[in-house]
Short mmCIF file of C-alpha atoms in Angstrom, two decimals:
data_model
loop_
_atom_site.label_atom_id
_atom_site.label_comp_id
_atom_site.label_asym_id
_atom_site.label_seq_id
_atom_site.Cartn_x
_atom_site.Cartn_y
_atom_site.Cartn_z
CA MET A 1 9.38 39.49 -46.88
CA SER A 2 13.43 38.75 -47.20
CA LYS A 3 14.50 35.57 -44.63
CA ARG A 4 16.16 37.10 -41.78
CA ILE A 5 12.54 39.69 -40.78
CA ARG A 6 10.62 36.32 -40.93
CA ASN A 7 13.33 35.05 -38.84
CA ILE A 8 13.17 37.72 -36.05
CA PHE A 9 8.96 37.27 -36.71
CA ILE A 10 8.97 33.70 -35.38
CA SER A 11 11.51 34.81 -32.82
CA ILE A 12 9.48 37.29 -31.13
CA CYS A 13 6.34 35.43 -32.04
CA VAL A 14 8.60 32.17 -29.57
CA LEU A 15 9.47 34.47 -26.53
CA LEU A 16 5.40 35.80 -26.72
CA VAL A 17 4.81 32.48 -25.42
CA LEU A 18 7.65 31.51 -23.38
CA THR A 19 6.65 34.48 -21.04
CA GLY A 20 8.17 32.62 -18.17
CA CYS A 21 6.98 32.51 -14.43
CA TRP A 22 3.47 34.65 -15.63
CA ASN A 23 1.19 31.80 -12.92
CA ARG A 24 4.19 31.41 -10.35
CA ARG A 25 3.18 31.18 -6.49
CA GLU A 26 5.57 32.23 -4.19
CA VAL A 27 6.97 30.39 -1.39
CA ASN A 28 5.78 32.55 1.53
CA ASP A 29 2.42 32.34 0.13
CA LEU A 30 1.83 28.83 0.64
CA LEU A 31 1.22 26.26 3.32
CA ILE A 32 2.69 22.55 1.93
CA ALA A 33 0.54 20.28 2.29
CA ALA A 34 2.03 16.11 3.62
CA GLY A 35 -0.92 14.63 4.31
CA MET A 36 -4.34 14.64 3.91
CA GLY A 37 -7.70 12.66 5.17
CA VAL A 38 -11.62 11.86 5.04
CA ASP A 39 -14.10 11.43 6.88
CA LYS A 40 -17.78 11.66 6.40
CA VAL A 41 -19.52 13.39 8.86
CA ASP A 42 -23.35 14.64 8.80
CA GLU A 43 -22.61 18.09 7.33
CA GLY A 44 -20.93 16.44 4.74
CA TYR A 45 -16.40 15.90 5.07
CA LEU A 46 -14.75 16.43 7.80
CA VAL A 47 -11.06 16.85 5.63
CA THR A 48 -8.03 17.23 7.24
CA VAL A 49 -4.86 18.02 6.40
CA GLN A 50 -1.09 17.52 7.82
CA VAL A 51 0.95 20.59 6.62
CA VAL A 52 4.81 21.22 6.93
CA ASP A 53 6.52 24.30 9.36
CA PRO A 54 8.92 25.07 6.93
CA GLY A 55 10.91 26.95 10.05
CA GLU A 56 11.03 24.03 12.49
CA ILE A 57 12.12 21.60 9.54
CA THR A 58 15.00 23.32 8.44
CA ALA A 59 16.37 24.81 11.91
CA LYS A 60 19.17 23.51 13.60
CA LYS A 61 18.10 23.76 16.78
CA GLY A 62 14.11 23.78 16.97
CA SER A 63 11.83 26.19 19.02
CA GLY A 64 9.74 23.30 20.93
CA HIS A 65 7.11 23.85 18.25
CA ALA A 66 5.53 20.60 16.22
CA PRO A 67 7.21 20.49 12.85
CA VAL A 68 3.33 20.09 11.59
CA THR A 69 0.30 21.99 11.99
CA ILE A 70 -3.40 19.88 11.02
CA TYR A 71 -5.89 22.12 10.36
CA SER A 72 -9.42 20.27 9.79
CA GLU A 73 -12.87 22.13 8.17
CA THR A 74 -16.06 20.39 7.09
CA GLY A 75 -17.84 21.02 4.15
CA GLU A 76 -20.65 19.75 1.51
CA THR A 77 -17.90 18.16 -1.10
CA ILE A 78 -14.11 17.68 0.04
CA PHE A 79 -13.25 20.78 -2.48
CA ALA A 80 -15.32 23.19 -0.47
CA ALA A 81 -13.69 21.98 2.78
CA LEU A 82 -10.43 22.69 1.83
CA ARG A 83 -11.51 26.33 0.32
CA LYS A 84 -13.77 27.17 4.00
CA MET A 85 -9.44 26.03 5.97
CA THR A 86 -8.52 29.81 4.35
CA THR A 87 -10.50 31.36 6.67
CA VAL A 88 -7.97 29.72 9.56
CA ALA A 89 -5.06 29.08 7.63
CA ALA A 90 -1.98 31.86 6.93
CA ARG A 91 -2.16 31.21 3.52
CA LYS A 92 -3.68 28.74 0.78
CA ILE A 93 -2.44 24.80 0.74
CA TYR A 94 -0.30 23.31 -1.84
CA PHE A 95 -1.12 19.57 -2.59
CA SER A 96 1.83 18.82 -4.95
CA HIS A 97 4.04 17.52 -2.14
CA LEU A 98 1.11 15.53 -0.52
CA SER A 99 2.60 11.76 0.31
CA MET A 100 -0.32 10.07 2.59
CA PHE A 101 -3.81 10.49 1.60
CA ILE A 102 -5.68 8.58 4.65
CA VAL A 103 -8.90 7.09 5.07
CA GLY A 104 -11.04 7.08 7.85
CA GLU A 105 -12.21 2.96 8.15
CA GLU A 106 -16.40 3.95 8.99
CA THR A 107 -15.92 6.25 6.26
CA ALA A 108 -14.98 3.51 3.65
CA LYS A 109 -17.22 1.06 5.31
CA THR A 110 -20.35 3.78 4.76
CA GLU A 111 -19.89 6.16 2.61
CA GLY A 112 -17.36 4.35 0.11
CA ILE A 113 -13.58 5.47 -0.73
CA ALA A 114 -15.49 6.52 -4.48
CA ASN A 115 -16.64 9.36 -3.43
CA VAL A 116 -13.75 10.81 -1.44
CA THR A 117 -11.28 10.53 -3.92
CA GLU A 118 -12.98 11.76 -7.05
CA PHE A 119 -11.46 15.79 -6.39
CA LEU A 120 -7.56 13.70 -5.67
CA TYR A 121 -8.32 12.32 -9.69
CA ARG A 122 -9.32 15.41 -10.69
CA ASP A 123 -8.08 18.04 -8.92
CA HIS A 124 -4.96 19.47 -11.55
CA GLU A 125 -2.43 20.15 -8.87
CA LEU A 126 -2.09 16.55 -7.42
CA ARG A 127 0.57 14.12 -8.40
CA ALA A 128 -0.71 10.67 -8.49
CA ASP A 129 2.60 9.52 -6.28
CA TYR A 130 1.39 9.49 -2.72
CA PHE A 131 0.27 6.78 -0.97
CA ILE A 132 -3.75 5.66 -0.46
CA ALA A 133 -4.17 4.52 2.98
CA ILE A 134 -7.26 3.12 5.11
CA ALA A 135 -7.49 4.48 9.13
CA ARG A 136 -7.81 0.82 10.75
CA HIS A 137 -9.87 1.50 14.05
CA SER A 138 -9.58 5.25 14.02
CA THR A 139 -10.77 8.37 11.99
CA ALA A 140 -8.37 9.68 9.44
CA LYS A 141 -8.21 12.64 11.86
CA GLU A 142 -6.64 10.75 14.19
CA ILE A 143 -4.03 8.82 12.55
CA LEU A 144 -2.57 12.41 10.86
CA GLU A 145 -2.46 13.95 14.68
CA GLY A 146 -0.09 11.57 15.66
CA LEU A 147 3.63 12.66 15.98
CA THR A 148 6.11 10.55 14.84
CA THR A 149 10.18 9.78 15.98
CA ILE A 150 12.76 9.76 13.25
CA GLU A 151 10.77 11.10 10.67
CA ASN A 152 10.15 15.00 11.44
CA ILE A 153 6.55 14.66 9.66
CA PRO A 154 4.81 11.96 10.19
CA ALA A 155 3.03 12.28 6.96
CA HIS A 156 7.17 11.69 5.71
CA LYS A 157 7.57 8.93 7.76
CA LEU A 158 4.01 6.92 7.04
CA PHE A 159 4.75 7.19 3.65
CA THR A 160 8.52 5.94 3.44
CA SER A 161 8.04 3.05 5.72
CA LEU A 162 5.13 1.41 3.78
CA GLU A 163 7.18 1.44 0.64
CA MET A 164 10.21 0.07 2.36
CA SER A 165 7.82 -2.81 4.34
CA SER A 166 5.81 -3.32 1.37
CA ARG A 167 9.59 -3.87 -0.21
CA PHE A 168 10.67 -6.16 2.85
CA PHE A 169 7.59 -7.21 3.77
CA ALA A 170 5.01 -8.92 1.76
CA ALA A 171 1.77 -8.16 4.47
CA THR A 172 2.06 -4.73 3.27
CA GLU A 173 1.41 -3.09 0.10
CA THR A 174 1.96 0.10 -1.71
CA TYR A 175 -1.44 1.68 -3.29
CA LYS A 176 -1.48 5.01 -4.94
CA ILE A 177 -4.77 6.43 -6.29
CA ASP A 178 -4.14 5.39 -10.30
CA ASP A 179 -4.81 2.16 -8.63
CA LEU A 180 -7.49 2.68 -6.98
CA VAL A 181 -9.72 4.26 -10.01
CA SER A 182 -8.53 1.59 -11.96
CA ASP A 183 -9.58 -1.46 -9.49
CA LEU A 184 -12.76 0.76 -9.64
CA VAL A 185 -13.38 0.48 -13.77
CA THR A 186 -11.90 -2.50 -13.95
CA GLU A 187 -14.59 -5.74 -14.26
CA GLY A 188 -13.82 -8.67 -12.24
CA LYS A 189 -10.94 -6.15 -9.42
CA SER A 190 -11.65 -5.23 -6.41
CA PRO A 191 -9.09 -2.56 -4.52
CA ALA A 192 -7.20 -3.86 -1.44
CA ILE A 193 -5.47 -1.60 0.10
CA THR A 194 -3.52 -1.21 3.04
CA GLY A 195 -4.52 -0.62 6.26
CA ILE A 196 -2.52 1.42 9.66
CA GLN A 197 -3.42 2.04 13.08
CA TYR A 198 -2.26 2.72 16.28
CA ILE A 199 -0.39 0.37 19.10
CA GLY A 200 -0.24 1.94 22.43
CA ASP A 201 -2.26 4.78 23.59
CA LYS A 202 -3.95 6.61 21.33
CA GLU A 203 -4.77 9.42 23.15
CA LYS A 204 -0.83 10.37 24.21
CA ALA A 205 -0.32 9.92 20.23
CA ASN A 206 -0.10 13.94 19.54
CA LYS A 207 1.23 15.00 22.77
CA LYS A 208 4.50 15.90 23.01
CA GLU A 209 5.84 13.43 25.89
CA ASN A 210 5.00 10.80 23.50
CA LEU A 211 8.58 11.78 21.50
CA GLU A 212 10.08 12.20 24.76
CA VAL A 213 10.54 8.78 25.72
CA THR A 214 12.91 5.49 24.44
CA GLU A 215 9.73 3.52 23.65
CA PRO A 216 7.03 5.82 22.83
CA TYR A 217 3.70 6.20 24.11
CA ALA A 218 1.32 5.31 20.65
CA GLN A 219 2.94 4.47 17.06
CA LEU A 220 1.36 3.59 14.04
CA GLU A 221 1.85 0.37 12.95
CA TYR A 222 0.24 -0.90 9.35
CA LYS A 223 -1.82 -3.47 9.80
CA GLY A 224 -4.04 -5.63 6.80
CA ILE A 225 -5.41 -5.25 3.84
CA ALA A 226 -9.01 -3.98 3.98
CA VAL A 227 -10.55 -5.94 1.23
CA PHE A 228 -14.27 -3.40 -1.32
CA ARG A 229 -16.64 -5.02 -2.74
CA GLY A 230 -17.32 -2.56 -5.41
CA ASP A 231 -15.86 0.93 -3.43
CA LYS A 232 -17.26 -0.11 0.04
CA LEU A 233 -15.21 -1.54 2.80
CA VAL A 234 -16.27 -5.59 3.69
CA GLY A 235 -13.90 -6.84 5.46
CA TRP A 236 -10.00 -7.38 6.29
CA LEU A 237 -7.12 -9.66 5.29
CA ASP A 238 -4.73 -11.11 8.32
CA GLU A 239 -1.66 -11.19 8.40
CA ASP A 240 -1.16 -14.49 6.38
CA GLU A 241 -3.88 -13.95 4.16
CA SER A 242 -2.08 -10.43 3.09
CA LYS A 243 0.47 -12.37 2.52
CA GLY A 244 -1.09 -14.86 -0.24
CA TYR A 245 -2.71 -12.31 -1.65
CA ASN A 246 0.50 -10.20 -2.54
CA TYR A 247 1.88 -13.84 -4.18
CA ILE A 248 -0.64 -13.98 -6.26
CA THR A 249 -0.69 -10.75 -7.41
CA GLY A 250 3.25 -10.82 -7.83
CA LYS A 251 3.37 -7.45 -5.05
CA THR A 252 5.62 -9.62 -2.93
CA LYS A 253 9.33 -7.75 -3.92
CA GLY A 254 11.05 -9.58 -0.57
CA THR A 255 10.26 -11.48 2.85
CA VAL A 256 10.64 -13.85 5.66
CA LYS A 257 9.11 -16.36 6.58
CA ALA A 258 9.89 -19.48 9.61
CA ILE A 259 9.61 -22.70 8.54
CA SER A 260 10.22 -25.67 11.17
CA CYS A 261 13.16 -27.89 10.99
CA PRO A 262 12.54 -30.86 8.87
CA GLU A 263 13.03 -33.45 11.86
CA GLU A 264 12.96 -31.27 14.97
CA ASP A 265 11.99 -29.10 17.07
CA GLY A 266 13.61 -25.93 15.68
CA GLU A 267 12.72 -23.37 13.01
CA LEU A 268 14.51 -21.49 10.18
CA SER A 269 14.07 -18.47 8.53
CA ILE A 270 13.73 -18.63 4.31
CA GLU A 271 14.39 -14.93 2.74
CA LEU A 272 12.63 -14.71 -0.60
CA VAL A 273 14.43 -12.46 -2.73
CA ARG A 274 12.25 -12.79 -6.03
CA THR A 275 8.89 -14.24 -6.50
CA ILE A 276 7.25 -14.06 -10.08
CA SER A 277 3.87 -14.83 -10.10
CA LYS A 278 1.13 -16.08 -13.13
CA VAL A 279 -1.94 -17.14 -13.28
CA GLN A 280 -3.40 -19.16 -16.10
CA VAL A 281 -7.71 -19.57 -17.47
CA GLU A 282 -7.56 -23.21 -18.38
CA GLN A 283 -11.33 -23.27 -20.45
CA LYS A 284 -12.71 -27.12 -20.67
CA ASP A 285 -15.14 -27.22 -23.12
CA GLU A 286 -17.69 -24.85 -21.11
CA SER A 287 -16.30 -24.67 -18.18
CA PHE A 288 -13.25 -23.78 -17.09
CA GLN A 289 -10.03 -23.48 -13.69
CA ILE A 290 -7.45 -21.73 -12.56
CA LEU A 291 -3.89 -22.15 -12.23
CA ILE A 292 -1.82 -20.13 -9.15
CA LYS A 293 1.84 -20.23 -10.22
CA VAL A 294 3.88 -19.05 -7.87
CA GLU A 295 7.70 -19.24 -8.56
CA ALA A 296 10.58 -18.00 -5.81
CA GLU A 297 13.94 -17.71 -5.48
CA GLY A 298 15.59 -17.19 -1.35
CA ASN A 299 18.36 -18.10 0.63
CA VAL A 300 19.06 -19.45 4.39
CA GLY A 301 18.84 -16.94 6.94
CA GLU A 302 18.80 -18.18 10.18
CA VAL A 303 18.88 -21.24 11.16
CA LEU A 304 17.78 -22.27 14.87
CA CYS A 305 17.66 -25.90 14.05
CA ARG A 306 21.08 -28.46 15.56
CA ARG A 307 21.27 -31.19 13.43
CA ILE A 308 20.77 -30.06 9.66
CA ASP A 309 22.74 -30.42 7.31
CA LEU A 310 23.10 -27.98 4.57
CA THR A 311 25.57 -29.51 2.25
CA LYS A 312 23.41 -32.12 1.31
CA VAL A 313 21.23 -31.94 -1.23
CA ASP A 314 18.39 -33.65 0.08
CA THR A 315 18.04 -31.21 3.13
CA ILE A 316 17.46 -27.97 0.94
CA SER A 317 15.21 -29.88 -1.37
CA GLN A 318 13.34 -30.63 2.01
CA LEU A 319 13.57 -27.66 3.06
CA GLU A 320 12.30 -25.80 -0.69
CA ASP A 321 8.98 -28.55 -0.50
CA LEU A 322 8.32 -27.18 3.14
CA THR A 323 9.00 -23.17 1.72
CA GLU A 324 6.47 -24.18 -1.12
CA LYS A 325 3.95 -25.54 0.84
CA ASN A 326 4.18 -22.37 3.14
CA ILE A 327 3.18 -20.80 0.21
CA GLU A 328 0.64 -22.53 -1.37
CA ASP A 329 -1.29 -22.53 2.51
CA LYS A 330 -0.80 -18.28 2.25
CA VAL A 331 -1.97 -18.67 -1.21
CA ASN A 332 -5.19 -20.34 -0.21
CA LYS A 333 -6.25 -18.62 2.60
CA ALA A 334 -6.73 -15.38 0.76
CA LEU A 335 -9.07 -17.45 -1.67
CA ALA A 336 -10.94 -18.60 0.78
CA LYS A 337 -10.99 -15.04 2.46
CA ALA A 338 -11.80 -14.26 -0.93
CA ASN A 339 -15.49 -16.22 -0.50
CA LEU A 340 -16.04 -15.41 2.64
CA LEU A 341 -16.11 -11.89 1.31
CA LYS A 342 -17.63 -12.77 -2.16
CA SER A 343 -15.08 -9.74 -3.15
CA ASP A 344 -12.81 -10.28 -5.87
CA PHE A 345 -9.95 -8.01 -4.27
CA ILE A 346 -7.34 -10.82 -6.23
CA GLY A 347 -8.77 -9.88 -9.58
CA LEU A 348 -9.48 -13.59 -11.26
CA GLY A 349 -12.36 -12.72 -13.20
CA MET A 350 -10.14 -9.43 -14.77
CA ASP A 351 -7.61 -12.39 -16.00
CA ILE A 352 -10.90 -14.71 -17.24
CA ASN A 353 -12.13 -11.50 -18.42
CA ARG A 354 -8.34 -11.33 -20.33
CA ALA A 355 -7.96 -14.72 -21.81
CA SER A 356 -11.89 -15.30 -22.45
CA PRO A 357 -13.45 -12.56 -23.31
CA SER A 358 -16.70 -14.78 -23.93
CA THR A 359 -16.48 -17.08 -20.80
CA TRP A 360 -16.39 -13.63 -18.39
CA LYS A 361 -19.92 -12.24 -20.14
CA ARG A 362 -20.94 -15.87 -19.39
CA TYR A 363 -19.92 -15.70 -15.55
CA LYS A 364 -19.75 -12.25 -14.69
CA GLU A 365 -23.33 -11.78 -13.98
CA GLY A 366 -23.15 -12.58 -9.73
CA TRP A 367 -19.68 -12.67 -10.03
CA GLY A 368 -19.18 -12.18 -6.01
CA GLU A 369 -21.48 -15.38 -5.05
CA ARG A 370 -19.42 -17.74 -7.71
CA LEU A 371 -16.02 -17.17 -6.75
CA SER A 372 -16.69 -20.40 -4.00
CA SER A 373 -17.65 -22.72 -7.21
CA ILE A 374 -14.77 -21.58 -9.16
CA PRO A 375 -11.93 -24.48 -9.48
CA ILE A 376 -8.71 -23.56 -7.92
CA THR A 377 -5.13 -25.28 -8.44
CA VAL A 378 -2.10 -23.54 -6.43
CA LYS A 379 1.25 -24.66 -6.89
CA ALA A 380 4.44 -23.12 -5.26
CA SER A 381 8.07 -23.27 -6.82
CA VAL A 382 10.93 -22.57 -4.16
CA LYS A 383 14.35 -22.30 -5.29
CA LEU A 384 17.16 -22.06 -2.66
CA SER A 385 20.53 -20.61 -3.97
CA ASN A 386 22.31 -19.66 -0.76
CA THR A 387 23.01 -20.44 2.75
CA GLY A 388 25.42 -17.74 4.70
CA LYS A 389 28.49 -18.07 5.63
CA THR A 390 27.78 -21.59 7.44
CA ASP A 391 27.04 -24.42 6.06
CA GLY A 392 25.42 -26.10 9.82
CA SER A 393 24.96 -23.79 12.87
CA PHE A 394 27.48 -23.66 15.63
CA LEU A 395 24.34 -24.43 18.12
CA GLU A 396 25.33 -27.91 17.11
CA LYS A 397 28.64 -27.43 18.58
CA ILE A 398 27.84 -26.34 21.55
CA LYS A 399 29.25 -27.51 25.25
CA GLU A 400 26.39 -29.61 27.38
#
C-alpha cells in the first residue's frame, strides 16, 4: 500500500469518528432549568424545577408573563419524578445550566441530604458549578416559587447573591456538589451549608405584585449555616458562629467588622481584605493539642470616634488588638457550637488524620462526643495598612 493511499485511508477513518452533531439537541426541543429543589413527601420525593422562559427574558418589552415557569412532580425517586414531569412540561428539561439546588429544611433533618443529591452527582448532564443551599423555615418548592427583583431569573439571582455575599460578607459560603460528596465521605468532616429564608410576607413571594413595589413584600436572604452530623441537619450557626467557622476554614475572602472606639463611645468599621488560616496539630506523647491561627490584613473603613488620631502607631496597634479579639471571639463561638451539636463541621478530625493517621485511629471512635475535651488554642494576628483619605475624622471638628 502506497503512502498516499494509506494517508487517505487514515483520513477516512478519522472523518467517520468525527461525524459532528449526531447527538445534538435542538433548542426548540428543550426547557432550560435554572433552579431545582427537593422535598421529602409521603409519596417519595417532591421535585420542583424552575424553568426559564426565553421569550420573556430576551423580549425588549415583556408580555407581562412571569419570566420563569415552575414544574413540580412527585416520584418514588428523584429521577422518576423528573421523567414524570414530561407529562406536564412541553419539552424535555435540560439541566446543564442549573444555578441553584435547594433542599427543604425538614427534608434535610429527617431524610438527610445524601439520598436527595445522589442523582445530581451521577447524572452526566449536570455540571458541578451550581450552588447548594438549605431552605430555612420553608420547603424547597416555596423558595423556588418566589419572584425576585433586579434579576429576571430568580435562581440566577440567588446564585449571584450567594457568590457576592461569600466574597464580601464572612457569614455565608458557596457550596457545590463536589464539596458535599467530599464532606460526606471524608472522616473527621461534616457538611455545613448556607441557609436561605424569606423575610416579609412569604404568601406574596410568588405574586406579581411583589415586583411592582419599591420594597418587595417578600424577599429571600441568606441566613445562617446549616450544620450536619453525617448527612442529617442537626442545627444552625448564627451570624457570629458562621463568621468564626469561615475564619477557621479559610473561606473568608473579605468582610467588614465593627469594633469599639479605644477610649470613648462609638465604633469603627474595619474592612478585612485578606485572611489566611492554619490549623496545627501539636502532639505531646500520647496526647495532642490544636492551634488555630488566623492572619488577616485590613483597612480602617469608617470612624465614628470623635477623639482618635490614626497617625499614632499606638492607636493602630490598639485597633489591631481589638480586631484580633473580635476574630478570636467568633472562632471560639463556632468551636462551642461544634461541641454543643457534637458535629465536626469544622474538619478538626480531618486535620488530625492528615497530621497523624495513627492518632486519628485512636480518637475517631465517638469523635463528635470527644470534641469538647480537645485542647484548642485560637490566635489571631491582624495588620491594618490603610486608614483611608484622612488620619482622623471630621466628626471631631463639628462646631458645637
